[in-house]
mmCIF file of C-alpha atoms in Angstrom:
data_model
loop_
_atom_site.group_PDB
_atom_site.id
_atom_site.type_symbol
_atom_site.label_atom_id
_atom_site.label_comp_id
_atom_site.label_asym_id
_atom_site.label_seq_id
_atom_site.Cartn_x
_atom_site.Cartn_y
_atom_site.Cartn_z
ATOM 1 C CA UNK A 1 -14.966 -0.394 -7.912
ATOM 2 C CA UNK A 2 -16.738 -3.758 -8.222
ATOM 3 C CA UNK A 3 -19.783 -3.243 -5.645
ATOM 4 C CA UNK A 4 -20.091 -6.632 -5.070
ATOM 5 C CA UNK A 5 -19.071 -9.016 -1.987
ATOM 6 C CA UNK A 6 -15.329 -10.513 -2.573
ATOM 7 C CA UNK A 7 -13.480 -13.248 -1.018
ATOM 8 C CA UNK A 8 -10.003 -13.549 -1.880
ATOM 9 C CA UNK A 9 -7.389 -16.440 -1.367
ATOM 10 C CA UNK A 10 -4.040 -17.554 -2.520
ATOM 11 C CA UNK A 11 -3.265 -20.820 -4.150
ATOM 12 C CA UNK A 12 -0.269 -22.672 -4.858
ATOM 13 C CA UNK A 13 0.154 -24.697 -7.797
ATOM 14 C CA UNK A 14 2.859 -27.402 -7.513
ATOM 15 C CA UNK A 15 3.278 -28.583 -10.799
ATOM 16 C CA UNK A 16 3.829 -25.162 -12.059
ATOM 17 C CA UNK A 17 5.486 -23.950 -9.140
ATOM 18 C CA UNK A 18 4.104 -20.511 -9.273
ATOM 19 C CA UNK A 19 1.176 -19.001 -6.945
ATOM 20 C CA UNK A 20 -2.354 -17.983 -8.205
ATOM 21 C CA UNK A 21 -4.329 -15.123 -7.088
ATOM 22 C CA UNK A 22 -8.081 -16.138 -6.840
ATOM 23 C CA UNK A 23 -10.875 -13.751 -6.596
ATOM 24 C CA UNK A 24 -14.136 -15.066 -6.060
ATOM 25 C CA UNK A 25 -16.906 -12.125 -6.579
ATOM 26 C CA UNK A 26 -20.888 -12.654 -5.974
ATOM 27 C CA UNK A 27 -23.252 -11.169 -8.000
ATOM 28 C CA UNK A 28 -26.724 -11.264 -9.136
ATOM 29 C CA UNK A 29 -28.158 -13.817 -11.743
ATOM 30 C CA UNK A 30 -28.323 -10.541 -13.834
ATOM 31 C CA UNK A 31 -25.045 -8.886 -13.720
ATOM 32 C CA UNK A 32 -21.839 -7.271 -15.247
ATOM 33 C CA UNK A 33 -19.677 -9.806 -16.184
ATOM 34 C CA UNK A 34 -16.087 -10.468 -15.193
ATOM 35 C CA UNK A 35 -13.875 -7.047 -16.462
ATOM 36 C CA UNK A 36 -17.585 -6.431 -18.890
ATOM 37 C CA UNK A 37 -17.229 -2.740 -18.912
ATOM 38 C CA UNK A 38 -14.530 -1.331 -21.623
ATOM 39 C CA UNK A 39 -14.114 2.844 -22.137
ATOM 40 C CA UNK A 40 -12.273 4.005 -25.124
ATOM 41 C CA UNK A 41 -12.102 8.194 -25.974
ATOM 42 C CA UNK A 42 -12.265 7.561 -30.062
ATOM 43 C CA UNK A 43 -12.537 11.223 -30.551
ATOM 44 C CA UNK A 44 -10.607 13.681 -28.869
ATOM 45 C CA UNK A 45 -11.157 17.429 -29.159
ATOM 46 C CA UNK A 46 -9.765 20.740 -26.630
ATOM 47 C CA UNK A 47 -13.863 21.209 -26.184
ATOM 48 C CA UNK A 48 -14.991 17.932 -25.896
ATOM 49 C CA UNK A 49 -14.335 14.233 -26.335
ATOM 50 C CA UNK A 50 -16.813 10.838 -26.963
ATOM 51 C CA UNK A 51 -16.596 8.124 -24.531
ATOM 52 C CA UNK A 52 -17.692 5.261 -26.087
ATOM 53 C CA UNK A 53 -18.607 2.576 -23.038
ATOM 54 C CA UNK A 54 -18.931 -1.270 -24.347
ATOM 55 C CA UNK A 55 -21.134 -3.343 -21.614
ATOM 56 C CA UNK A 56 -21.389 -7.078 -21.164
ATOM 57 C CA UNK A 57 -24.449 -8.143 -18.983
ATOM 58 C CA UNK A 58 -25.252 -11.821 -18.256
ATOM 59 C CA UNK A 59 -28.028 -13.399 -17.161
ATOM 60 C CA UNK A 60 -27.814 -16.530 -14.892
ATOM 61 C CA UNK A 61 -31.735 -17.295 -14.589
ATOM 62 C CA UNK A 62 -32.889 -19.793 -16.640
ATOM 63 C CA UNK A 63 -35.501 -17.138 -17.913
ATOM 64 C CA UNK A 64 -35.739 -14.433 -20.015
ATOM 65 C CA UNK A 65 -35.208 -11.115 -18.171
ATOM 66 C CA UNK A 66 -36.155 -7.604 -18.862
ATOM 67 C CA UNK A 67 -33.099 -5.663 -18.669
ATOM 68 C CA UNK A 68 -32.156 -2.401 -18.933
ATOM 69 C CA UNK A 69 -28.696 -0.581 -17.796
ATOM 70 C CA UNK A 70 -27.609 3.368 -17.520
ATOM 71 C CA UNK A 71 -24.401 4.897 -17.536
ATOM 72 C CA UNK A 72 -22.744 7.531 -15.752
ATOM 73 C CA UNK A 73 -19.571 9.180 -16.159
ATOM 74 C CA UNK A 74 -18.147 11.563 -13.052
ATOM 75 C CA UNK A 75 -14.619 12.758 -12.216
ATOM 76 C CA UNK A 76 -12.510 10.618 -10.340
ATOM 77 C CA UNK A 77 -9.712 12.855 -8.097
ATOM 78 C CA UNK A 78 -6.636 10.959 -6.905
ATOM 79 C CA UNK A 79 -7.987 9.269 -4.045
ATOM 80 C CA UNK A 80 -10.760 7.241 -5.893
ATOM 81 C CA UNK A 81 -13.152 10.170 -4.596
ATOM 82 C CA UNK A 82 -15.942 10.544 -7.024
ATOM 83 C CA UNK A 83 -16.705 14.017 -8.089
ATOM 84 C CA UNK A 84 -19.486 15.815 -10.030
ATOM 85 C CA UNK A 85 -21.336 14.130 -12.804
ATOM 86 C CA UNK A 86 -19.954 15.090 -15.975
ATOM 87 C CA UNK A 87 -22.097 12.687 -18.488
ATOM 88 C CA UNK A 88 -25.059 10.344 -18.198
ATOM 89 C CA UNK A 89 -26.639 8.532 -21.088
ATOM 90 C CA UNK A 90 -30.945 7.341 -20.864
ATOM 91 C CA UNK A 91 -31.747 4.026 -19.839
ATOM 92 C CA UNK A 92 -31.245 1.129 -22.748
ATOM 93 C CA UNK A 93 -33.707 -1.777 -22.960
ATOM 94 C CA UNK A 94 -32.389 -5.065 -23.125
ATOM 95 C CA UNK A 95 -33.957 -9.001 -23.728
ATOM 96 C CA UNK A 96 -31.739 -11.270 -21.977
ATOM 97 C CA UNK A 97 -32.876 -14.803 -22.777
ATOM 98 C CA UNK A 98 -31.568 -17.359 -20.382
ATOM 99 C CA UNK A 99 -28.194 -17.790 -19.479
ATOM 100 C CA UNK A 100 -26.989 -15.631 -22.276
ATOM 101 C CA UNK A 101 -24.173 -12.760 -22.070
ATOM 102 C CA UNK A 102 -25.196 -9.944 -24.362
ATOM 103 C CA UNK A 103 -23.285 -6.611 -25.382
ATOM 104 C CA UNK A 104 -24.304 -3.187 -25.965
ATOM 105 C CA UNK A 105 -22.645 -0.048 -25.792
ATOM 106 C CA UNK A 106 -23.518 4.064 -25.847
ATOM 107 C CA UNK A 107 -21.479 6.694 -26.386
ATOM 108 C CA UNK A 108 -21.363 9.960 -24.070
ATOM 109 C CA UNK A 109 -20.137 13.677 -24.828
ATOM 110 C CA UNK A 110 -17.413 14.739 -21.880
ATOM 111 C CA UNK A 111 -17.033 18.555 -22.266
ATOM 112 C CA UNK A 112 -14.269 20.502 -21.658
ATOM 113 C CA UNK A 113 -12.463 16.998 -21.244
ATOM 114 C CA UNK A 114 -9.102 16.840 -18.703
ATOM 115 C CA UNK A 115 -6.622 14.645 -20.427
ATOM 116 C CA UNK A 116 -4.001 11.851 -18.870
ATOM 117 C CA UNK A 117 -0.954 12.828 -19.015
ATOM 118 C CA UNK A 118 2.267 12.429 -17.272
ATOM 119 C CA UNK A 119 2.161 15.664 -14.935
ATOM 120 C CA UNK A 120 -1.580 15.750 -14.812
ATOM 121 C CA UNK A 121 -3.359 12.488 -14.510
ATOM 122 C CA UNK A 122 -7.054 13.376 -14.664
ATOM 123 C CA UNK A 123 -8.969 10.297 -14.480
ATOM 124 C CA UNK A 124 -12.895 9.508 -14.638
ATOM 125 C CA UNK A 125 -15.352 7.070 -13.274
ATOM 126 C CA UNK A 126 -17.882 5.434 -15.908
ATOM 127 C CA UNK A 127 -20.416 3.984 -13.428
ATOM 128 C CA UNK A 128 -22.636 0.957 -15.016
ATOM 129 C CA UNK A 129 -26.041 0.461 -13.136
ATOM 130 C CA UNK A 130 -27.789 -2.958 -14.273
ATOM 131 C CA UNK A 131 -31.672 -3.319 -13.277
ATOM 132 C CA UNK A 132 -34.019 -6.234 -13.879
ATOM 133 C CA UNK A 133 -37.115 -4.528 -15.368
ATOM 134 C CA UNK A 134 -37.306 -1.860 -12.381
ATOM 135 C CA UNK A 135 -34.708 -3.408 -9.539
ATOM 136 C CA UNK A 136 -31.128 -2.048 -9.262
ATOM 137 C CA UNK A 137 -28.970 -5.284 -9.374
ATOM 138 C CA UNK A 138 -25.581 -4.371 -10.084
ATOM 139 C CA UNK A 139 -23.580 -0.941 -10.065
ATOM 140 C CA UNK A 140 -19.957 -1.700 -11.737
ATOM 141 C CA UNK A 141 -17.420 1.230 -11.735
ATOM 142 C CA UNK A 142 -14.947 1.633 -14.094
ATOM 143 C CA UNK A 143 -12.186 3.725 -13.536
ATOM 144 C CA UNK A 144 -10.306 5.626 -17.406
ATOM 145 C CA UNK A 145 -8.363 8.319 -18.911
ATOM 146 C CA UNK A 146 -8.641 10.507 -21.859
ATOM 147 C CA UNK A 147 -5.999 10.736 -23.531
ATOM 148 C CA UNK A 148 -3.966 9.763 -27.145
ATOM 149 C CA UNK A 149 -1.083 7.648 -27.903
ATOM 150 C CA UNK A 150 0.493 7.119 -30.889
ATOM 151 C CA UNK A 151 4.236 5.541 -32.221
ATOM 152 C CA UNK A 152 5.558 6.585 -34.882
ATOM 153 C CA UNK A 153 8.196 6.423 -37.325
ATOM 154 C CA UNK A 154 10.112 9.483 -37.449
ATOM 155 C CA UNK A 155 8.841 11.182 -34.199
ATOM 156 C CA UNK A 156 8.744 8.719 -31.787
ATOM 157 C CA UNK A 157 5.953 8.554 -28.515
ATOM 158 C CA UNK A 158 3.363 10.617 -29.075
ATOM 159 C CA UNK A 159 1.079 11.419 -25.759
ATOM 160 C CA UNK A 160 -1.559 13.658 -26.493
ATOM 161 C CA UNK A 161 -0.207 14.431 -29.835
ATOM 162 C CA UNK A 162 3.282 15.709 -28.350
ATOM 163 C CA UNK A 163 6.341 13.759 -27.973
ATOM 164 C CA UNK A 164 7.303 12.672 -25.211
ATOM 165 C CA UNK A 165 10.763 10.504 -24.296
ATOM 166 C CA UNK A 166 10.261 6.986 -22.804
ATOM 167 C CA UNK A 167 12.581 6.875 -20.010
ATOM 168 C CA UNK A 168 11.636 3.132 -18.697
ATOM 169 C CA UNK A 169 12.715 0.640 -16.312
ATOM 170 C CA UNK A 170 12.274 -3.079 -16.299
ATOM 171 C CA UNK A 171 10.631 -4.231 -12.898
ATOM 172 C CA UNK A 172 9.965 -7.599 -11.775
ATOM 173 C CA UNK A 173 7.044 -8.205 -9.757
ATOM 174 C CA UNK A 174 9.133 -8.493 -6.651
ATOM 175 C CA UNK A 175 9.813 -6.049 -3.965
ATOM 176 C CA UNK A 176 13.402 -7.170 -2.844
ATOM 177 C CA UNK A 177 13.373 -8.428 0.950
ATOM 178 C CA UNK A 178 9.815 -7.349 1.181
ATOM 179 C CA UNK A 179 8.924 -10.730 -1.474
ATOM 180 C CA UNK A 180 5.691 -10.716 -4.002
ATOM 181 C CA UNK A 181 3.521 -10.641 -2.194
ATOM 182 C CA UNK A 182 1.310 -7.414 -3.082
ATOM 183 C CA UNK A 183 2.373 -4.585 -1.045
ATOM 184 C CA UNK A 184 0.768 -1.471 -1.928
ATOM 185 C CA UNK A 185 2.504 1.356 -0.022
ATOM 186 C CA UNK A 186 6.056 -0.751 -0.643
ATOM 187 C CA UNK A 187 4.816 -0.165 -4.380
ATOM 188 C CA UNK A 188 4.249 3.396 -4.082
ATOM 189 C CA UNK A 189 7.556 3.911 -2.316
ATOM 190 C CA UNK A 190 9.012 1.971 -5.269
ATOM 191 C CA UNK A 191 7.364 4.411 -8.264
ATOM 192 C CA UNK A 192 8.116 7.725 -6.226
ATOM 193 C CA UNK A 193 11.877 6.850 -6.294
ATOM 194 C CA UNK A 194 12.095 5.777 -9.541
ATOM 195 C CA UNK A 195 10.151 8.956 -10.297
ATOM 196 C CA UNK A 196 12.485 11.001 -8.450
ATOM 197 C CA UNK A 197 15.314 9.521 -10.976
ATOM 198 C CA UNK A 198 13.707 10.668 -13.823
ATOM 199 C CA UNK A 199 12.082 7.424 -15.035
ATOM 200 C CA UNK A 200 8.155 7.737 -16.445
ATOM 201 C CA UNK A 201 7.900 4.422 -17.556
ATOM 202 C CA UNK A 202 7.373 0.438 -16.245
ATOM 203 C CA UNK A 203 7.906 -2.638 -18.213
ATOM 204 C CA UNK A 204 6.510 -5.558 -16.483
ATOM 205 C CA UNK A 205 8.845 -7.570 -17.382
ATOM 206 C CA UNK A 206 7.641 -10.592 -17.451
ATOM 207 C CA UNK A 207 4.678 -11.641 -16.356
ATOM 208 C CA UNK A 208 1.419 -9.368 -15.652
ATOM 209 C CA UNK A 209 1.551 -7.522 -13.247
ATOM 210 C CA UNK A 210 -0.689 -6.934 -9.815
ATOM 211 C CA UNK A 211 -3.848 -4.713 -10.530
ATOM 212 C CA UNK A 212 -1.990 -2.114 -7.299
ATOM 213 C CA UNK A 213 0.358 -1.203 -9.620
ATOM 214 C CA UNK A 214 -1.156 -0.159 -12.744
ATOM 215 C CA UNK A 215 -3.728 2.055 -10.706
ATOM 216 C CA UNK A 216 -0.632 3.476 -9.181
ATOM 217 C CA UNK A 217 0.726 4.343 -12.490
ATOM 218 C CA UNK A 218 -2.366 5.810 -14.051
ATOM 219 C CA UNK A 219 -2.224 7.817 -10.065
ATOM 220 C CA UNK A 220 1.337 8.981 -10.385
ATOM 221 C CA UNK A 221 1.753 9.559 -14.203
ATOM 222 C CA UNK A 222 3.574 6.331 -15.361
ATOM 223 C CA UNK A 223 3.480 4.980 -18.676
ATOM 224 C CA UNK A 224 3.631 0.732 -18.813
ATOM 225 C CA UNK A 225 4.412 -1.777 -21.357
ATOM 226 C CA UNK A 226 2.048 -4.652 -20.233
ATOM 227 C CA UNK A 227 3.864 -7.976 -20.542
ATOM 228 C CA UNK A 228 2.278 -11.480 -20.681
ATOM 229 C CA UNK A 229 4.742 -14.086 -21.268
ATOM 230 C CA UNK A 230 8.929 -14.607 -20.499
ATOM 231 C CA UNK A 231 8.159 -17.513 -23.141
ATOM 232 C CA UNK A 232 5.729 -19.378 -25.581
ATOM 233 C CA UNK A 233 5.920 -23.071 -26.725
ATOM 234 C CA UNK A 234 9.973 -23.435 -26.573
ATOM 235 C CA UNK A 235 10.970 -23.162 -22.634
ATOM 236 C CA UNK A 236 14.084 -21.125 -20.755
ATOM 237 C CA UNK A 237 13.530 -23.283 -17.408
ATOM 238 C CA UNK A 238 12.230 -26.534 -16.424
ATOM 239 C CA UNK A 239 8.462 -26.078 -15.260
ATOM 240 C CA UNK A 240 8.291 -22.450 -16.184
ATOM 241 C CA UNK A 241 5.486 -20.949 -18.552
ATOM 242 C CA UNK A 242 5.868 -23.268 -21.806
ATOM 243 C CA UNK A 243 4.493 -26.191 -20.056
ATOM 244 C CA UNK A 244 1.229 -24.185 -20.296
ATOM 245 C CA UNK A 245 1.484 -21.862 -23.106
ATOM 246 C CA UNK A 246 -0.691 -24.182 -25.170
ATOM 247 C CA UNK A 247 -3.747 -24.894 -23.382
ATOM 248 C CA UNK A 248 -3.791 -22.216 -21.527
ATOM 249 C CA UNK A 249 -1.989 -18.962 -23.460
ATOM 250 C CA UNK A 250 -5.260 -17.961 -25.072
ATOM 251 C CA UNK A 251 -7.236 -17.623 -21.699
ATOM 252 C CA UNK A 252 -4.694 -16.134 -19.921
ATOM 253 C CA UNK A 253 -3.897 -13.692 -22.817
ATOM 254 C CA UNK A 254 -7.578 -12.394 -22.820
ATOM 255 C CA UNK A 255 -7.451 -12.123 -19.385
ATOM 256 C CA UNK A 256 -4.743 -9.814 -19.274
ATOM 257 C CA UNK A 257 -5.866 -7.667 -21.800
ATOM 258 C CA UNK A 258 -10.030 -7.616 -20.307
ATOM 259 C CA UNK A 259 -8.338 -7.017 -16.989
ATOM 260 C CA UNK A 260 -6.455 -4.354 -17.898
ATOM 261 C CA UNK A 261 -7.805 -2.612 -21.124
ATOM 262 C CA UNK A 262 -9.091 0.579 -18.955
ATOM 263 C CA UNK A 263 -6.095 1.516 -17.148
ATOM 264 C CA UNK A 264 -4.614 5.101 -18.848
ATOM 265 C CA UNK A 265 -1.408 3.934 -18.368
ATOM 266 C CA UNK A 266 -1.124 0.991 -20.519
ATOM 267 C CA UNK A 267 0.308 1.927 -24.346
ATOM 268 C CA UNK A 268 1.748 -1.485 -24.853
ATOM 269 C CA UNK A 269 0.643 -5.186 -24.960
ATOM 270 C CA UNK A 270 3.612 -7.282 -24.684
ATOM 271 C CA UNK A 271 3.168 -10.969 -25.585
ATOM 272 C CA UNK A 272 6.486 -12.224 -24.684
ATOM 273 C CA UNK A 273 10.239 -11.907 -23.796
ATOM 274 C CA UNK A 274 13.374 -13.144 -25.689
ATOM 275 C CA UNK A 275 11.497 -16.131 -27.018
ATOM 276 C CA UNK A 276 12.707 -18.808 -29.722
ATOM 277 C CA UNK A 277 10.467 -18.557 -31.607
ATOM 278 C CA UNK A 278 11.535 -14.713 -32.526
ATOM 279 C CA UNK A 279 14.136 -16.889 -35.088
ATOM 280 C CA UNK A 280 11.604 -18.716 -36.946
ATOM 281 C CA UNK A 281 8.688 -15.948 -38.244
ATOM 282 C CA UNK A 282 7.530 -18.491 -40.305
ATOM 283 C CA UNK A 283 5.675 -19.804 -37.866
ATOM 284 C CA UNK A 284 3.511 -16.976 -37.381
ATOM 285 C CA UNK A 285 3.094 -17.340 -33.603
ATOM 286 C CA UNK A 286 3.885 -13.236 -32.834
ATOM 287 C CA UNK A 287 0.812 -12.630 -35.343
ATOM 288 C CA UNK A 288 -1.299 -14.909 -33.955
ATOM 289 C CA UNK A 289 -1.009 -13.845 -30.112
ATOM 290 C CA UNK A 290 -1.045 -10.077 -31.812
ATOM 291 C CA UNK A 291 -4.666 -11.385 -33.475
ATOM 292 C CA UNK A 292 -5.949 -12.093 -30.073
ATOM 293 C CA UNK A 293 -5.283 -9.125 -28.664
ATOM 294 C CA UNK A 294 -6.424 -7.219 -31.202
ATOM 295 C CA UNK A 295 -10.003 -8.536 -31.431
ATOM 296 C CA UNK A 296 -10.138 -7.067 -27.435
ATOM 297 C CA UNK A 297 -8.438 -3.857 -27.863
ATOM 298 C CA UNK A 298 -7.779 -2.035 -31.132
ATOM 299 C CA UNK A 299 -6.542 1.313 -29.234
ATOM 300 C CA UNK A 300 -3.280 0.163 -28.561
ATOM 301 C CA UNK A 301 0.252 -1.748 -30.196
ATOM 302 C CA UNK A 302 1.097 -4.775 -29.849
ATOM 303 C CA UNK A 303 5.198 -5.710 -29.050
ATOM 304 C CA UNK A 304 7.457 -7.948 -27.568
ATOM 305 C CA UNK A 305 11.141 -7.933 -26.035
ATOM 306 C CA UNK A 306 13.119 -9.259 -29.087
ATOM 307 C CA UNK A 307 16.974 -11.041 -27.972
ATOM 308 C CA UNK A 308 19.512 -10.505 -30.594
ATOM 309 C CA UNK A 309 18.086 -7.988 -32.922
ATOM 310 C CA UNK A 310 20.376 -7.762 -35.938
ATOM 311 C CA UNK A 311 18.974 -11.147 -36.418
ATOM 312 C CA UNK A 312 15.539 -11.247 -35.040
ATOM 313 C CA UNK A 313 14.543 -7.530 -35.968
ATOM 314 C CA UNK A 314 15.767 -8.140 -39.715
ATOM 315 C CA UNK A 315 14.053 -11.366 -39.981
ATOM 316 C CA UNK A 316 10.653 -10.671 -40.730
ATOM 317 C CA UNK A 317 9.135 -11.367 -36.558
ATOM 318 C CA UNK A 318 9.252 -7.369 -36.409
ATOM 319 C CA UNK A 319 6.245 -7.096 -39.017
ATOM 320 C CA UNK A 320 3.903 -9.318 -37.194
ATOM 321 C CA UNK A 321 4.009 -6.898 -34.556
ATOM 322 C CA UNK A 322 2.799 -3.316 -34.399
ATOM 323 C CA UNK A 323 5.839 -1.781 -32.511
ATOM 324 C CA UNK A 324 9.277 -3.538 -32.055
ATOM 325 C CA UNK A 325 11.249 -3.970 -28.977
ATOM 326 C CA UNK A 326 14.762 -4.745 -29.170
ATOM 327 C CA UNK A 327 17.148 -5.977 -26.288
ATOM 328 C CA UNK A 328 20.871 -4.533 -25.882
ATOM 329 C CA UNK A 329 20.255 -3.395 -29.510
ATOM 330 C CA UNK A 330 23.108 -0.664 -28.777
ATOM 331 C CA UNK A 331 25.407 -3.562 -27.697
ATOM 332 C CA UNK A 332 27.055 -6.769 -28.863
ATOM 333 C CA UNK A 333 24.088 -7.662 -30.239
ATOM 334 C CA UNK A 334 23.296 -5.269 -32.753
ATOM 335 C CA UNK A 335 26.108 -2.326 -32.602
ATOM 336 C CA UNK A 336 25.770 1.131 -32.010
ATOM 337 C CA UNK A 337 23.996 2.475 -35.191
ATOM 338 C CA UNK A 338 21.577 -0.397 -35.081
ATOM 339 C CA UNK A 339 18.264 1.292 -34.318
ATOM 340 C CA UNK A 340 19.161 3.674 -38.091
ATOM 341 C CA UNK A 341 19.442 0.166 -39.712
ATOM 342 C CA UNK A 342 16.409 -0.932 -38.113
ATOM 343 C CA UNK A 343 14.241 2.323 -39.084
ATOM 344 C CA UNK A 344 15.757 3.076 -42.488
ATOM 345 C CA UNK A 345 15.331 -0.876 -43.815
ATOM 346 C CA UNK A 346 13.250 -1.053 -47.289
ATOM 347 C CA UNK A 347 9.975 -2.391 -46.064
ATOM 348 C CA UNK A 348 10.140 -0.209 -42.193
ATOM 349 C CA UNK A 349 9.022 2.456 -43.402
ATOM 350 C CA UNK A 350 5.588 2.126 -41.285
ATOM 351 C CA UNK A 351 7.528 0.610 -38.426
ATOM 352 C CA UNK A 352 8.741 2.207 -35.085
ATOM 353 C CA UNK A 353 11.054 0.778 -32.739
ATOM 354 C CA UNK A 354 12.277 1.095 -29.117
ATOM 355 C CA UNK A 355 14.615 -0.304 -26.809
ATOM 356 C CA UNK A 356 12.563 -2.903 -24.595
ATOM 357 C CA UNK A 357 15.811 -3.443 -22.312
ATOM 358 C CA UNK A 358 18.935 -2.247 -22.226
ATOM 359 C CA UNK A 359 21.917 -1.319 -20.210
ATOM 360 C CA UNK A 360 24.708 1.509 -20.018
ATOM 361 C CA UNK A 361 26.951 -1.531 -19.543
ATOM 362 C CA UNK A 362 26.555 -2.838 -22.715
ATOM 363 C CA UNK A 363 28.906 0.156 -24.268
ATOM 364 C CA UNK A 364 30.618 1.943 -20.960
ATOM 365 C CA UNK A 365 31.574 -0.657 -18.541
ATOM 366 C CA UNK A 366 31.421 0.064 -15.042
ATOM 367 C CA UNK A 367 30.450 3.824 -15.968
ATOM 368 C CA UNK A 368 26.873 4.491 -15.031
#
């Protein structure tokens, strides 16, 4: 949905021993910029709902630019076909000096809005078109879902103000035999199975995932908790993520969350997996990397995969987050009735919790 011209290549990074996907777009000198078009719905109604689209427009000229932008809002059916026109705001005026990124936003009435949900996942387009006094120089589609999310204490997920169960599965970014390399139909394949099992729900556990899938979630009615890291300053492997968390967690961090901030699908940021630093809350680091994300996206929680909850859930780490995720919390590592200690603690009684990974072996070995 980026009308621009793309080139795309794959590079591989030896001293991290991982492979980057590049993406190098050409625009305009007056354009979008990178992921510059956010939609939340912050009101809700059965009659009608408020779009409020956020815009960031740069200007590359080294003069000042007359600039003005318009937004349109149509349905968007399952096959990225773009239907009828269902909002459209006037044009808005802005002064770009040079090379300066600016931000604006308008809000737009949907009527008789079709919510996201799991069986029906109604999605729209909000279509950005960027002129330079009268020229059209950039059109930037944005593809979101109306819907609510909410997690709560005493009545768990809430989707549209009704409960639904998380039934989720932890997927790595391979595909088996097929490797990791992006394989959209292998993808599908994937989802439709797990679908067929019952599951609604995708950790990406743990690393972000490809773009393909998350459209394919918000397509076939998936819920996904969006992970960034397997682990911050204190590493699991030689060469694996630590070795950059610290000049580079910030950027990457934003990233995800810019990237990603539109998709339906998405109720959780995840900033990390069974890391050390989970023993030692005195450090702050959860609430600092939930700060970040924050400042970029206010509609949804913040979480992580916590390792050994009766110590790390009890510890004070699970109130720097907004929702806590415990590993085999049911098992040897917290016991059976561990999720009522959790939730009934003096000082929880805002809190919700989930189980961010588990497994029936952990209390019925070899029954499944």
């Amino acid at each position: 949905y980026i009308f621009k011209k793309t080139l795309f290549a794959v590079c591989w990074y030896p001293g991290a021993g991982i492979y980057r996907h590049v993406r190098l777009v050409k625009t305009d000198p007056v354009h979008i910029d990178q992921w510059g078009v956010f939609v939340t719905t912050p009101e809700i109604k059965d009659d009608y709902a408020i779009a409020s689209v956020n815009v960031k427009i740069r200007n590359n000229l080294t003069e000042k630019v007359e600039s003005r932008y318009a937004v349109d809002i149509y349905d968007l059916d399952e096959d990225d076909i773009v239907g009828n026109k269902v909002a459209t705001s006037d044009k808005k005026q802005l002064l770009l000096s040079s090379n300066e990124c600016c931000t604006d936003s308008v809000k737009l009435k949907i009527v008789n809005p079709k919510k996201w949900s799991l069986d029906k996942t109604d999605r729209y387009l909000a279509r950005v078109s960027v002129y330079n006094k009268t020229k059209l120089v950039d059109v930037y589609g944005a593809p979101f879902g109306v819907r609510t999310i909410q997690f709560t204490h005493d009545s768990g997920f809430l989707l549209n103000g009704k409960r639904v169960q998380i039934n989720g599965t932890c997927n790595h970014h391979d595909l088996g035999p097929l490797g990791t390399a992006v394989n959209t139909a292998a993808l599908r394949r994937q989802l439709l199975i797990l679908k067929s099992f019952g599951c609604n729900a995708i950790r990406t556990s743990h690393n972000p995932p490809a773009p393909e899938l998350l459209t394919l979630a918000d397509k076939l009615g998936f819920l996904v908790m969006d992970e960034a890291f397997d682990c911050w300053e204190v590493g699991k492997q030689e060469n694996d993520y630590s070795s950059l968390f610290r000049e580079w967690h910030k950027q990457d961090l934003e990233t995800l969350v810019c990237r990603d901030r539109n998709h339906p699908s998405v109720i959780l940021w995840s900033i990390g997996n069974e890391v050390n630093e989970q023993y030692h809350p005195e450090k702050g680091v959860a609430k600092y990397l939930v700060d970040i994300i924050h400042t970029l996206d206010s509609t949804r929680p913040v979480t992580f995969g916590a390792s050994y909850p009766s110590k790390s859930a009890m510890n004070g780490t699970e109130l720097q987050v907004d929702v806590h995720g415990m590993n085999y919390a049911a098992g040897v590592y917290g016991g059976p009735h561990f999720y009522g200690e959790f939730l009934n603690k003096k000082g929880h009684e805002h809190l919700s919790g989930y189980s961010s990974e588990s497994s029936s072996t952990m209390s019925s070995r070899g029954e499944y």
